[in-house]
C-alpha positions as a printed Julia matrix, in Angstrom:
441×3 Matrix{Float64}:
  16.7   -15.7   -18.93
  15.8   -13.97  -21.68
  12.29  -15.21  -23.24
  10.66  -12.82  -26.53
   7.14  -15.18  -26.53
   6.74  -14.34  -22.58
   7.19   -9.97  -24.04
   5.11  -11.01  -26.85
   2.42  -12.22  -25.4
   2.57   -9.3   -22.78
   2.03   -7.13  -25.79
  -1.06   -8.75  -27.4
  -2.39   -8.45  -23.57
  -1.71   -4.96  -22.98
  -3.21   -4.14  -26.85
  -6.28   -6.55  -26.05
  -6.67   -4.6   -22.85
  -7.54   -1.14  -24.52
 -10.69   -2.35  -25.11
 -11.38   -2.73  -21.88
 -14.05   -0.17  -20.3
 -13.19    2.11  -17.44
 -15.15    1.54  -14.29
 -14.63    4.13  -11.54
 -17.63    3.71   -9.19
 -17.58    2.17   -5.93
 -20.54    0.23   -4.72
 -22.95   -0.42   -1.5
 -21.79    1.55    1.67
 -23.4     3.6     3.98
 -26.24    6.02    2.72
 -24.4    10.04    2.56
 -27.13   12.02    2.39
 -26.31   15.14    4.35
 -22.97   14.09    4.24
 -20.28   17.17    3.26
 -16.68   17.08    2.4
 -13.65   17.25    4.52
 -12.34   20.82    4.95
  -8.77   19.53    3.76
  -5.28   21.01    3.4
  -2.23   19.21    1.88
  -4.47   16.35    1.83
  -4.85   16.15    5.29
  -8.19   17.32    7.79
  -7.61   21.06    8.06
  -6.78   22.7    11.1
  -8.85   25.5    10.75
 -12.43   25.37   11.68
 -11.62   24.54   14.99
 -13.12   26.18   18.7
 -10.89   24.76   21.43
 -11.69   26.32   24.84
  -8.66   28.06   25.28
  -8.3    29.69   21.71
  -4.72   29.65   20.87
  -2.65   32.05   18.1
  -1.75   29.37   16.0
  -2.53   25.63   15.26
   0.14   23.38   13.31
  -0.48   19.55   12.65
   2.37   17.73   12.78
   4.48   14.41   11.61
   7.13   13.0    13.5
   9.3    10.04   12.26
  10.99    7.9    14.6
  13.37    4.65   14.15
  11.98    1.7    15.17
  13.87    1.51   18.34
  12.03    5.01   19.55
  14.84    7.27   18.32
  14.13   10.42   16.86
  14.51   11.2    13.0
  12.57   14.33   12.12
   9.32   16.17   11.93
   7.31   17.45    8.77
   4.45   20.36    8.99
   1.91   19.16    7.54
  -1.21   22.18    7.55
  -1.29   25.41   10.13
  -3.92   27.78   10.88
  -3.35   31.64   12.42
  -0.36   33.28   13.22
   2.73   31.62   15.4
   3.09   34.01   18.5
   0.88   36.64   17.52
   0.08   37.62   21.15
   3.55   36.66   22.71
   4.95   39.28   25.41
   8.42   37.82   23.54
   7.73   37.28   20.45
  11.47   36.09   19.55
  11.68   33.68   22.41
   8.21   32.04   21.53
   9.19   31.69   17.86
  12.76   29.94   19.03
  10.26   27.87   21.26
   7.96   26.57   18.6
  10.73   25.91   16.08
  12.98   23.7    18.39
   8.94   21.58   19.68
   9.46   18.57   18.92
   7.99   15.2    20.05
   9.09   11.32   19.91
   5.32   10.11   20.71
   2.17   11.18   19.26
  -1.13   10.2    18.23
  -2.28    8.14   15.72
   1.44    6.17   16.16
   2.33    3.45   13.54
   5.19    1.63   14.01
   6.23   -0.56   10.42
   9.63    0.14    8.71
  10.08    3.18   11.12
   7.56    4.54   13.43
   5.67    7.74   12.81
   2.51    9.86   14.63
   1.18   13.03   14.6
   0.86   15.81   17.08
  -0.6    19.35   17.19
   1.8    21.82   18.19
   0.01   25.37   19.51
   1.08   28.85   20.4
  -1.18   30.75   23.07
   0.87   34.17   24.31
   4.2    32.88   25.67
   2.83   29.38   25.28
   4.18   26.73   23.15
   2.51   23.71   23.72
   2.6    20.38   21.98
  -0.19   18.07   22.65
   0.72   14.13   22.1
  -1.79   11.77   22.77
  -5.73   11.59   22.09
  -6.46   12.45   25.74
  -4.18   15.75   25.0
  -5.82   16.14   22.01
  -9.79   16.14   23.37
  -8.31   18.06   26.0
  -7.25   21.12   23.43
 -10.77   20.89   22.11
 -13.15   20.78   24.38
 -16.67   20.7    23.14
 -16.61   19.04   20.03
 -19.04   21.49   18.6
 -17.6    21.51   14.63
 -17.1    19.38   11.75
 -13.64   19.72   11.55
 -13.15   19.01   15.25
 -14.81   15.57   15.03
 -12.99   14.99   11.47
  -9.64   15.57   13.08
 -11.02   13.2    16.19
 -11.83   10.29   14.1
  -8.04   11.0    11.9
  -6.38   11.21   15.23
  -8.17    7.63   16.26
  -6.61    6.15   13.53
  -8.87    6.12   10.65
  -8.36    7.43    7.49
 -10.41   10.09    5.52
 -10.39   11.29    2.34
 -10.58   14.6     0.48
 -12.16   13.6    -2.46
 -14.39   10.78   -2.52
 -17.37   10.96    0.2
 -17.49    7.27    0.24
 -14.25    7.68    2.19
 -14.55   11.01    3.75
 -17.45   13.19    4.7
 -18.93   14.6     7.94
 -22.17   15.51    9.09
 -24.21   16.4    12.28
 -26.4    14.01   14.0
 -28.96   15.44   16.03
 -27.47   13.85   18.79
 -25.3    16.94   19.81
 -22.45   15.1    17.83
 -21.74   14.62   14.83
 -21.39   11.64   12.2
 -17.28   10.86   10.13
 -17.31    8.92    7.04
 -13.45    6.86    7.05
 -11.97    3.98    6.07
  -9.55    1.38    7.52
  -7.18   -1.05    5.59
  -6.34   -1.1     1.89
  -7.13   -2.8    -1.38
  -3.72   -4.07   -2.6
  -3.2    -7.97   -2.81
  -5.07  -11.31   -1.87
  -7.26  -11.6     1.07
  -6.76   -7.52    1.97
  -9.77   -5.0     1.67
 -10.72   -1.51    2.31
 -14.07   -0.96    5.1
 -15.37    1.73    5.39
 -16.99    2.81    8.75
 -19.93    4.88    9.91
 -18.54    6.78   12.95
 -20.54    8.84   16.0
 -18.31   11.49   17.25
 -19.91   12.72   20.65
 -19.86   16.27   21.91
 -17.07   14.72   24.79
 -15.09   13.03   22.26
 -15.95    9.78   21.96
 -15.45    7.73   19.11
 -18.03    4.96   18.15
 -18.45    2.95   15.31
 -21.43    2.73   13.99
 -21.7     0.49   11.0
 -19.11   -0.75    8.27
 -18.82   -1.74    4.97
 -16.2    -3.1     2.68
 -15.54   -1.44   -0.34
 -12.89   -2.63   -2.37
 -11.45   -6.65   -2.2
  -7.95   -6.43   -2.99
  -6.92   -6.76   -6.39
  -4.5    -9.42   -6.38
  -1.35   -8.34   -7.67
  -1.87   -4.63   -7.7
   1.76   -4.37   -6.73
   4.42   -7.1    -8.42
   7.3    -9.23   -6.57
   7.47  -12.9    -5.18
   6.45  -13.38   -1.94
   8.62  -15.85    0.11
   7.59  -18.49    2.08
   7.09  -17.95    5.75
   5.52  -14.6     4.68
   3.5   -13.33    8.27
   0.23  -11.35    7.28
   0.53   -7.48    6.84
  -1.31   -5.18    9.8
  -2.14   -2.75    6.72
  -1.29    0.97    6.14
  -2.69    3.83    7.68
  -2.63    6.53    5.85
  -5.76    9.13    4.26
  -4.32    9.21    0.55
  -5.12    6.08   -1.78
  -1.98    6.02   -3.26
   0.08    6.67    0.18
  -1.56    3.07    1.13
  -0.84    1.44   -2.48
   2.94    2.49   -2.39
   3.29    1.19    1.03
   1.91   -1.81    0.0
   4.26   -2.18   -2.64
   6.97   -1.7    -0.61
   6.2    -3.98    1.76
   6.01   -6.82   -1.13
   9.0    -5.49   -2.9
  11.21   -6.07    0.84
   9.69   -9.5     0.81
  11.05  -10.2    -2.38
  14.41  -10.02   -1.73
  14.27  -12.91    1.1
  12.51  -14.82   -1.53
  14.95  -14.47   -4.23
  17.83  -15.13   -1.57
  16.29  -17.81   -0.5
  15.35  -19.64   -3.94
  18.9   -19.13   -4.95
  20.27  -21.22   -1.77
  18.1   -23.71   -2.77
  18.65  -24.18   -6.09
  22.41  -24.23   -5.34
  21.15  -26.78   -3.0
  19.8   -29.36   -5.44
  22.4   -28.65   -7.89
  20.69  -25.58  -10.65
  22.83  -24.33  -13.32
  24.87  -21.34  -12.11
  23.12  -18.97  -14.75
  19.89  -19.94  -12.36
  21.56  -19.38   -9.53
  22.8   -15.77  -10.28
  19.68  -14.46  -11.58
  17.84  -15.51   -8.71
  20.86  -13.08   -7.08
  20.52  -10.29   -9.53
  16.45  -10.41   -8.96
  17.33  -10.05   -5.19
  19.17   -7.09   -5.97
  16.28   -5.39   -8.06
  14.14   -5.99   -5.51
  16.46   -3.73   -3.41
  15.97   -1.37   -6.04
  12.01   -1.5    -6.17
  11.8    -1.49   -2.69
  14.13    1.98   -2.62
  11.44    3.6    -5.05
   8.38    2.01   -3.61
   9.24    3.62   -0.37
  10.19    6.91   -1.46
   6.63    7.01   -3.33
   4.92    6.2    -0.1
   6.28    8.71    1.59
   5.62   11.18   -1.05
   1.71   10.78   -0.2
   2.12   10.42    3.62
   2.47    6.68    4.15
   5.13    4.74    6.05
   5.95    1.2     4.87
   5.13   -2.38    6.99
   8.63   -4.13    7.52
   8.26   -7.59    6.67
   8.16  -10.69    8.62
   9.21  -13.8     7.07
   9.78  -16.46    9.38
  13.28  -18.41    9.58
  12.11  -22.15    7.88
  14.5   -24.75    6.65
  15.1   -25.21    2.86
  13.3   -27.47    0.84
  12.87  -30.47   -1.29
  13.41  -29.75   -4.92
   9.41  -30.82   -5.31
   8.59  -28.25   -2.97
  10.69  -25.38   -4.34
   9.19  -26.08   -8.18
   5.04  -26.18   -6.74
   5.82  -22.47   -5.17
   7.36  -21.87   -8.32
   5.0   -22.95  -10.15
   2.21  -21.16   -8.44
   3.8   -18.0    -6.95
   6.41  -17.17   -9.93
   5.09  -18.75  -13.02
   1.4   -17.45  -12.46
   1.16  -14.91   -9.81
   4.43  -13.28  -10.36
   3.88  -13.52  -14.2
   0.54  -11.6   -14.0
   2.1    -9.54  -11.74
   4.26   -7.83  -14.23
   2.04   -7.64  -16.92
   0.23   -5.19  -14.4
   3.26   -3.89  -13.83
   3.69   -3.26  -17.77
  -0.19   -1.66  -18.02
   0.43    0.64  -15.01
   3.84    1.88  -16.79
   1.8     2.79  -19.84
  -1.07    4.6   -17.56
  -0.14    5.78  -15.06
  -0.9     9.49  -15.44
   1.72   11.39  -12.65
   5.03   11.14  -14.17
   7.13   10.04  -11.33
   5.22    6.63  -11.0
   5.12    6.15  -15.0
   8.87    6.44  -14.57
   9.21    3.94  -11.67
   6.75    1.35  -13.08
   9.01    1.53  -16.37
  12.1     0.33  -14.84
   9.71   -2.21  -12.15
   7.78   -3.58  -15.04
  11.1    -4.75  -16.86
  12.76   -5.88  -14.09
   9.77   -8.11  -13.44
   9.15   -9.55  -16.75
  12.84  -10.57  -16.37
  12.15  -12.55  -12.87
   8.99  -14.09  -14.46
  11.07  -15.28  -17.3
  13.3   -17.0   -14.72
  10.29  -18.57  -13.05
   9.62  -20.36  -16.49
  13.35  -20.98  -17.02
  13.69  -22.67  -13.34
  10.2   -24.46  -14.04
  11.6   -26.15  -17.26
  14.92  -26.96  -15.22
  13.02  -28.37  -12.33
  10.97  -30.65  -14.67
  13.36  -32.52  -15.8
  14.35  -33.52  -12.69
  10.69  -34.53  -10.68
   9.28  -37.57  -11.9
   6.1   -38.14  -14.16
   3.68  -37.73  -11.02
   5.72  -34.93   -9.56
   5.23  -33.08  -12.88
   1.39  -33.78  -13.27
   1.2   -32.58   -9.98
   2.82  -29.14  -10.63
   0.36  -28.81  -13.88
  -2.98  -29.26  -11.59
  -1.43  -26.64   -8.71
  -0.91  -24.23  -11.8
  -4.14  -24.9   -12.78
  -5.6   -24.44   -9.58
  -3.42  -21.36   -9.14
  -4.9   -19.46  -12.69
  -8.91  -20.75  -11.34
  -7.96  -18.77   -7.98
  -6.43  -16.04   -9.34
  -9.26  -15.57  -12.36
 -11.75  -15.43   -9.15
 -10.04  -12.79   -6.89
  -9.94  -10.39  -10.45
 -13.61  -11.01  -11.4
 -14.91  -10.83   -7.48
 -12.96   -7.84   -6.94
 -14.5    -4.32   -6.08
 -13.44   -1.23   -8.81
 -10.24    0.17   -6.94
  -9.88    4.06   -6.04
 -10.63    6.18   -9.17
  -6.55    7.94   -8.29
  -5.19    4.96   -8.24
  -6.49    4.23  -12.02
  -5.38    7.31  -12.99
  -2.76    8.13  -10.97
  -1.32    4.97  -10.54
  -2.09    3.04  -13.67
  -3.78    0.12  -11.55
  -6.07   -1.66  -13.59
  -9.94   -2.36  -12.85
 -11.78   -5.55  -12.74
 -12.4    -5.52  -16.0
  -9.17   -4.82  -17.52
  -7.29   -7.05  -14.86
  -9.72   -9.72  -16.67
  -8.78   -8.95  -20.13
  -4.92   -8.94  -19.4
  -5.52  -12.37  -17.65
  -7.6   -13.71  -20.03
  -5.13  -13.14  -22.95
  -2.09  -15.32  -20.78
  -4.61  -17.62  -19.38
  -5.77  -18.55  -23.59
  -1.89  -18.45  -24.82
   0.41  -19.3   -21.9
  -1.51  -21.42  -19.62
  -4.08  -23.37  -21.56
């Protein structure tokens, strides 16, 4: 399926690109003045700062990752503050105590590909305690007379906060006896998603309001590459505080649903009779997907996320009509812009490990966009005159759509540009522009 204009004009998109200005800031959202920073540790709300009633020896926060039917996996520490036993009468037996805690429930509980929560696990004397659940949680801290306690509130009620951009993570008293959390909910990674941010009250009791909210980033459609399959069911989101924890999720997510829709297009093009060349690269593009799906994950993870399993609902197969307007909209457009992101975020992406795994994505992608085109050709010769003219208007109609999710979306978050490689608006628009003037005119 090999195809050297499709790499070609890739090329003179990624060159035409460079030109393309940088542009980090976000825009609108609530006023911060006052606001402050997160105290953060390992990228998540410290635990230090805090003045529970009962004051303990030692605070640890806490992961726990559990199968999706409720059994256990394992844990991972995430920050700690004082020292583990430190007033123990038995200081052996309350170490033994506190390394075999464990929990299968927690707070802040997300159940996707597997299901994970947090939980703060304390030492107090002989007592190892770990507390589970919000209630637990407000419980341990009484008063919520600090920052940090009202920070870790608003975390623990499932929104996330970041510890580097205000816009998505700050604190600040209110007067009220309370105090004010800066966080976000949802991500910016594909049509029709977007990240809100949301102006919370955190009451002396422990209450969490919100206040007011404001969206912004639109996702970038695209951000992450694959064909979605038909029967797709809408993604919950990702919860998770770091930017690129939430990208790589989303990724994954995609890169699962890929593999139905490559498994599926290859039934039915043995259905209506494709060339078995078409028919095994629709196979070998499942496979990939495996692949991308493998290293998508084990990003995600790497910055605290946990992917969304996909849900593509059981349909029958279709017409030969029907198969080439997907096609022609979902793999000769979408999934053909989709790795020429792919391509830009290989060249820069600045952390090494997602350079590497963009590399090997980005080619793998090109390939299944080549076999879009290749099955698009086949298919053509097949439909009839009106059947073809109306796959050229729905590809048409496909490029005027996607041309007005890049130039309406919001600038994405300033890591994942450099981190990640992911374009902004404007250089999303160049590299569009280029195949919308040489492959789709």
């Amino acid at each position: 399926m090999d195809s050297p204009l499709l790499r070609r004009l890739f090329s003179r998109a990624l060159r035409a690109s460079l030109a393309s200005p940088l542009v980090l800031a976000g825009c609108g959202g609530a006023d911060l003045t006052g606001y402050s920073a997160l105290a953060c540790d390992d990228g998540f709300p410290t635990v230090s700062g805090l003045s529970p009633t009962a004051a303990p020896d030692f605070v640890q926060l806490r992961l726990t990752f559990m199968n999706g039917d409720g059994s256990y996996i394992n844990e991972a520490q995430r920050n700690s503050s004082g020292t583990a036993c430190e007033t123990a009468s038995d200081k052996a037996a309350c170490e033994s105590a506190l390394s075999n805690l464990s929990s299968p429930t927690g707070f802040r509980s997300i159940c996707e590909m597997s299901c994970s929560a947090y939980y703060l696990a304390t030492t107090r004397g002989d007592e190892v305690t770990a507390h589970t659940t919000l209630e637990a949680l407000k419980g341990f801290l009484g008063s919520i007379d600090t920052a940090q306690e009202a920070a870790l509130l608003a975390f623990a009620s499932k929104y996330d906060l970041s510890c580097r951009d205000l816009e998505r993570g700050a604190v600040r008293a209110n007067g009220k006896g309370g105090f004010n959390v800066i966080g976000t909910t949802g991500y910016a990674c594909g049509p029709n998603t977007a990240l809100t941010q949301h102006v919370l009250e955190v009451s002396a009791s422990g209450e969490v309001k919100e206040v007011s909210s404001h969206i912004l980033e639109r996702g970038l459609p695209n951000c992450v590459v694959g064909r979605r399959p038909v029967g797709l069911r809408a993604s919950d989101g990702v919860a998770c505080v770091d930017a690129l924890g939430r990208h790589f999720a989303s990724a994954a997510h995609l890169e699962a649903a890929s593999i139905k829709a490559f498994l599926r297009l290859r039934e039915e093009l043995a259905l209506h009779g494709a060339d078995v060349a078409l028919r095994d690269a629709a196979l070998v593009s499942a496979l990939e997907e495996v692949m991308h799906t493998d290293v998508s994950t084990r990003l995600a993870r790497r910055f605290g996320a946990t992917p969304q399993r996909p849900e593509v609902a059981e349909l029958p197969l279709r017409s030969l009509f029907e198969v080439a307007l997907e096609n022609a909209v979902e793999g000769c457009v979408r999934e053909t812009f989709g790795a020429l992101v792919g391509h830009h975020q290989a060249l820069h992406a600045r952390d090494a490990e997602v350079r590497e795994a963009m590399t090997r994505i980005a080619e793998d992608e090109t390939r299944h966009a080549e076999l879009s085109w290749a099955i698009d050709r086949w298919a053509r010769e097949q439909l009839t005159a009106a059947e073809c003219a109306t796959l050229r208007e729905a590809q048409r109609e496909a490029v005027a759509t996607l041309r007005e999710e890049v130039e309406g979306a919001l600038p994405p978050d300033a890591v994942l540009v450099t981190e990640a490689g992911v374009p902004t608006p404007d250089v999303a628009a160049s590299l569009l522009a280029t195949l919308e003037q040489e492959l789709w005119a």
